[in-house]
Tab-separated table of C-alpha atoms in Angstrom:
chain	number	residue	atom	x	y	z
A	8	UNK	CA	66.704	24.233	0.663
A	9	UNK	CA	64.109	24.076	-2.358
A	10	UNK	CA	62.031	20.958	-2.408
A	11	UNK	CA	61.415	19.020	-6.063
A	12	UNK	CA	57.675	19.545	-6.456
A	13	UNK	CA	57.226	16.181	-7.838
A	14	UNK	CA	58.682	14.252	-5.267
A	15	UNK	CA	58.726	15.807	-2.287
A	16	UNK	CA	62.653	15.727	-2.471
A	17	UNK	CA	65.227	18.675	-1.575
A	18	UNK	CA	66.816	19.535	-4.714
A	19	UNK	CA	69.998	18.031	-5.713
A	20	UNK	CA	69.830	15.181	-3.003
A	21	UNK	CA	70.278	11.640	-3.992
A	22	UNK	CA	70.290	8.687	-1.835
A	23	UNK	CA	73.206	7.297	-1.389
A	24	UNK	CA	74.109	3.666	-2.377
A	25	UNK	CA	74.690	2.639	1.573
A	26	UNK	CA	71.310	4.160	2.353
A	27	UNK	CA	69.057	2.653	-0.764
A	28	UNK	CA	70.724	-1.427	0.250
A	29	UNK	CA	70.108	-0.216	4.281
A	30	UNK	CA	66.832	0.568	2.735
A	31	UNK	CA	66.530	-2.431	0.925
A	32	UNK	CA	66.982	-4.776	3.843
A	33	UNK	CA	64.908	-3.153	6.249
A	34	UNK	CA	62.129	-4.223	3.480
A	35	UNK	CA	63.852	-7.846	3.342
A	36	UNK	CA	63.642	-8.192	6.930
A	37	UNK	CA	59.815	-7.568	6.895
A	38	UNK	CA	57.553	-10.260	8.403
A	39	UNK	CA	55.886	-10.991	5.316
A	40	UNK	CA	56.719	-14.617	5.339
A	41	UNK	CA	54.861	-15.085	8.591
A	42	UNK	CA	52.079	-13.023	7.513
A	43	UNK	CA	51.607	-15.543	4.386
A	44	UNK	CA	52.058	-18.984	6.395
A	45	UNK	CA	49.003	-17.641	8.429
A	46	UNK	CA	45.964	-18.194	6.725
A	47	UNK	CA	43.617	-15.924	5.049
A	48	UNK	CA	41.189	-14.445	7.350
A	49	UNK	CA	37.862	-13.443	5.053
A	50	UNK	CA	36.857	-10.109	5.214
A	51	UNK	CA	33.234	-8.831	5.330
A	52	UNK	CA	31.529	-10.169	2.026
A	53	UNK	CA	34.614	-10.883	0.230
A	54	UNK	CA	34.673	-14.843	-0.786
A	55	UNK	CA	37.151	-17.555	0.304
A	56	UNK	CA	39.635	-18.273	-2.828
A	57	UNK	CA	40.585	-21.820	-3.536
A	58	UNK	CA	42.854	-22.065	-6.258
A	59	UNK	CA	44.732	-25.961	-7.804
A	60	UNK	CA	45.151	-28.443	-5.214
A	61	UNK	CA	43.845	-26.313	-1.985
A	62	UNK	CA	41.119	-26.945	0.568
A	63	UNK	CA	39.978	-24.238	3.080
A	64	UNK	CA	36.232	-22.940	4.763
A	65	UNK	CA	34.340	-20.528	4.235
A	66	UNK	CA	32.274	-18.990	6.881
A	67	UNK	CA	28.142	-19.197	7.118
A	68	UNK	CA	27.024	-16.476	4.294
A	69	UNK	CA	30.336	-16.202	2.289
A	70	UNK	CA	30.697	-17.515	-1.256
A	71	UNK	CA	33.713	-19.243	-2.344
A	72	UNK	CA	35.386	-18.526	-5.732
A	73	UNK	CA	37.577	-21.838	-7.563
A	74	UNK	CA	39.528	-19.634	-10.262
A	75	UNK	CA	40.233	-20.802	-13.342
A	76	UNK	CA	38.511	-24.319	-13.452
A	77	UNK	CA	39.864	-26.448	-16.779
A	78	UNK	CA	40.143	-29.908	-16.658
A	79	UNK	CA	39.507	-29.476	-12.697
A	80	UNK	CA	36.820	-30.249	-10.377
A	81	UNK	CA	36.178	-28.372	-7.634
A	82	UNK	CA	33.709	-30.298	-4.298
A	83	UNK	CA	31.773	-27.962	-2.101
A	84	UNK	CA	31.018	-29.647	1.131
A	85	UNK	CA	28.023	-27.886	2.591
A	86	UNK	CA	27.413	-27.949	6.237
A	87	UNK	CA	24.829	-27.955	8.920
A	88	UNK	CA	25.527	-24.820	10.897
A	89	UNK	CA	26.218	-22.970	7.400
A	90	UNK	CA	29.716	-22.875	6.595
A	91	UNK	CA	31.222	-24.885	3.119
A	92	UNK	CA	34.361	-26.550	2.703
A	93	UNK	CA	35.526	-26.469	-0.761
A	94	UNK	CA	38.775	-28.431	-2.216
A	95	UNK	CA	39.767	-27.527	-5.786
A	96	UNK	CA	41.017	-30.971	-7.318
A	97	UNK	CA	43.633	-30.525	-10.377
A	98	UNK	CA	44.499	-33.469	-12.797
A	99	UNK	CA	47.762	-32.687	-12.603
A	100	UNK	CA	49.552	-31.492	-9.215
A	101	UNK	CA	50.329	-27.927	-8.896
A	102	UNK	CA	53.918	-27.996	-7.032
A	103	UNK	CA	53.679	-27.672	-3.217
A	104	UNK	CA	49.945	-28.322	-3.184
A	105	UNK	CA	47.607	-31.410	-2.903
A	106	UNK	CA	47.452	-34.360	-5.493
A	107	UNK	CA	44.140	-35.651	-6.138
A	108	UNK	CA	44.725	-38.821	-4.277
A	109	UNK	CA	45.346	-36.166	-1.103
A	110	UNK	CA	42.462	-33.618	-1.568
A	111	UNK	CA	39.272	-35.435	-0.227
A	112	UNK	CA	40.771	-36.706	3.147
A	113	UNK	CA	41.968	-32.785	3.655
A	114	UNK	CA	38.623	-32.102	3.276
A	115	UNK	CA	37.627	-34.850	5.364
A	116	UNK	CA	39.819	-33.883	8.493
A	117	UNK	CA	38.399	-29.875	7.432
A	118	UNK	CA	35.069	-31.023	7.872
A	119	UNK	CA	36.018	-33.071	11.375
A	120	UNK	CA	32.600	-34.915	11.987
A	121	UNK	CA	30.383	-32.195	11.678
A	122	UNK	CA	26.676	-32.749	9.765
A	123	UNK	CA	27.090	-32.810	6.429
A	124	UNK	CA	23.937	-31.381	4.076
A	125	UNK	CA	25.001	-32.229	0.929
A	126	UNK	CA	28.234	-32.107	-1.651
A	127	UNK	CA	28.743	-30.438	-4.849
A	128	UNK	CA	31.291	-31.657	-7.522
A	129	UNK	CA	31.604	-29.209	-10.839
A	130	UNK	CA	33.873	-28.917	-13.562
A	131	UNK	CA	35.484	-30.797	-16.419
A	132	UNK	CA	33.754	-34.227	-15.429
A	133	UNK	CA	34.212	-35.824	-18.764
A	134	UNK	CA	38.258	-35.732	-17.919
A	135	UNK	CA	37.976	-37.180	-14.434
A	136	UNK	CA	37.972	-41.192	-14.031
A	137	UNK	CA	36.490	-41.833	-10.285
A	138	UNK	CA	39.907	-43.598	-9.367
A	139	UNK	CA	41.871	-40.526	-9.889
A	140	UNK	CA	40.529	-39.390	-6.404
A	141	UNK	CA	42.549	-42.378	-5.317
A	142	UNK	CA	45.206	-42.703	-7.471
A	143	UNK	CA	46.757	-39.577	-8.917
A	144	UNK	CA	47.943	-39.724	-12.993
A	145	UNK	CA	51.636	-38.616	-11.017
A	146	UNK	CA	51.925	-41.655	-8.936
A	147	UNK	CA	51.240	-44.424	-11.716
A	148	UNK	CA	54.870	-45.777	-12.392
A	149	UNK	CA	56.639	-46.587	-15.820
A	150	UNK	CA	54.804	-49.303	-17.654
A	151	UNK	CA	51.766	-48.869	-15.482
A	152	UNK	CA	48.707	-48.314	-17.363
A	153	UNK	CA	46.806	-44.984	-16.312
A	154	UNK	CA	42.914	-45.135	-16.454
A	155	UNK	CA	41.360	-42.868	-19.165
A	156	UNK	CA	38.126	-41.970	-19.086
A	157	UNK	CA	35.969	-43.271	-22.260
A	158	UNK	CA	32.895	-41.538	-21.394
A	159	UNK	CA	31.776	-38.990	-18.362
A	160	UNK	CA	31.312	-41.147	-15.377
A	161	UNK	CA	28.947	-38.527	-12.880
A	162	UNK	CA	27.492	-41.236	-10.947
A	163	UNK	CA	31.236	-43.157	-10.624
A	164	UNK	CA	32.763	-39.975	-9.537
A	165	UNK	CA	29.627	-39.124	-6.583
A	166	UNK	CA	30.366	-42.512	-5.513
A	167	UNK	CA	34.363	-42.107	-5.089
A	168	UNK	CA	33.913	-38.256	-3.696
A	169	UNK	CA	31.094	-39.898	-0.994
A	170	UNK	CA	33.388	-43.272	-0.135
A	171	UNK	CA	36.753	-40.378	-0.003
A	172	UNK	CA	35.044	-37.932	2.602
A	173	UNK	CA	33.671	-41.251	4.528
A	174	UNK	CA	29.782	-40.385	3.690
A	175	UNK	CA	27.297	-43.566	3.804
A	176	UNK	CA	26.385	-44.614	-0.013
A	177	UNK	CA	23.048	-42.613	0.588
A	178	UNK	CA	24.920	-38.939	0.927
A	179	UNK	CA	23.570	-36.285	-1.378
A	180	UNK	CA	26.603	-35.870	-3.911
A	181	UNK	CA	25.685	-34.092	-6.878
A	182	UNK	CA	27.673	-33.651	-9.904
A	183	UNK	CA	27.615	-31.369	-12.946
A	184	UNK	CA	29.515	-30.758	-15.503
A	185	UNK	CA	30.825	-26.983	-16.127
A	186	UNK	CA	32.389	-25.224	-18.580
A	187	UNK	CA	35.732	-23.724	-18.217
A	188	UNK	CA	36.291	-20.651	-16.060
A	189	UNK	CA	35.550	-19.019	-12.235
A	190	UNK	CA	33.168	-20.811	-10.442
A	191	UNK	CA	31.355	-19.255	-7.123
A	192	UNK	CA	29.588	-21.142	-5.118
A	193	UNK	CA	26.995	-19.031	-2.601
């Protein structure tokens, strides 16, 4: 039997349907939904992605990349023996992931009483009023007024990130205010 040289296929065969759906469900039963409920596991130098709403670690010498930072913020936790928790706080809630309101005690329990050194907060700063860290713009009911900010509040919004992650008033928070786009923190 000749073989087609392009594909590797005897000439004049063609699956039939029963074998391309057996096919198809062998790929459906796949364990790919366990394999994406465990989390990622970094590998060598590549850096620990944190997209809307998420908080994870990185490991002692590995960067962490916040994609696509708009009218987010993103707080780097940096700690004693190295390693960096980072949460990436949206405005608005991405569906299935954290609110605002949620993100600093998940990075709270993350850090679990280890020695902090010092916390980062960076992005759109003049969109974030300090309360949104404990109220989030989705939980304010009808006829509820929502808190705009009138002005960039950096010193309001290192006080509610510090009080949020349980810090004493004298914890190095530092904020800065970046423009849009992929942040890395080394």
């Amino acid at each position: 039997m000749s073989r087609s040289a392009s594909k590797g296929v005897p000439t004049g065969f063609a699956p039939s349907r029963r074998a391309l759906l057996a096919g198809a469900a062998a790929l459906a039963l796949w364990p790919t939904a366990a394999m994406a409920a465990e989390p990622a596991r970094p590998t060598g130098d590549a850096p620990v992605r944190i997209t809307e709403g998420q908080v994870a670690e990185a490991a002692r010498g590995q960067a962490i990349l916040y994609p696509s930072v708009t009218s987010c913020l993103t707080v780097t936790v940096r700690l004693s023996g190295g390693a960096k928790v980072g949460a990436h706080a949206s405005l608005f809630r991405v569906p299935g992931e954290l609110r605002s309101d949620e993100i600093l005690g998940a990075v709270r329990r993350r850090v679990a009483g280890r020695r902090v050194l010092a916390v980062e907060v960076r992005g759109a700063v003049g969109a974030w009023d300090p309360s949104y860290f404990t109220k989030a713009i989705e939980s304010y009911g009808d006829g509820e007024t929502v808190p705009f900010p009138t002005r960039p509040d950096p010193e309001g919004l290192a006080r509610a990130v510090a009080a949020g992650l349980g810090l004493p008033a004298s914890a190095r928070v530092s904020v800065e205010d970046v423009p849009d786009g992929d942040q890395t923190v080394r």
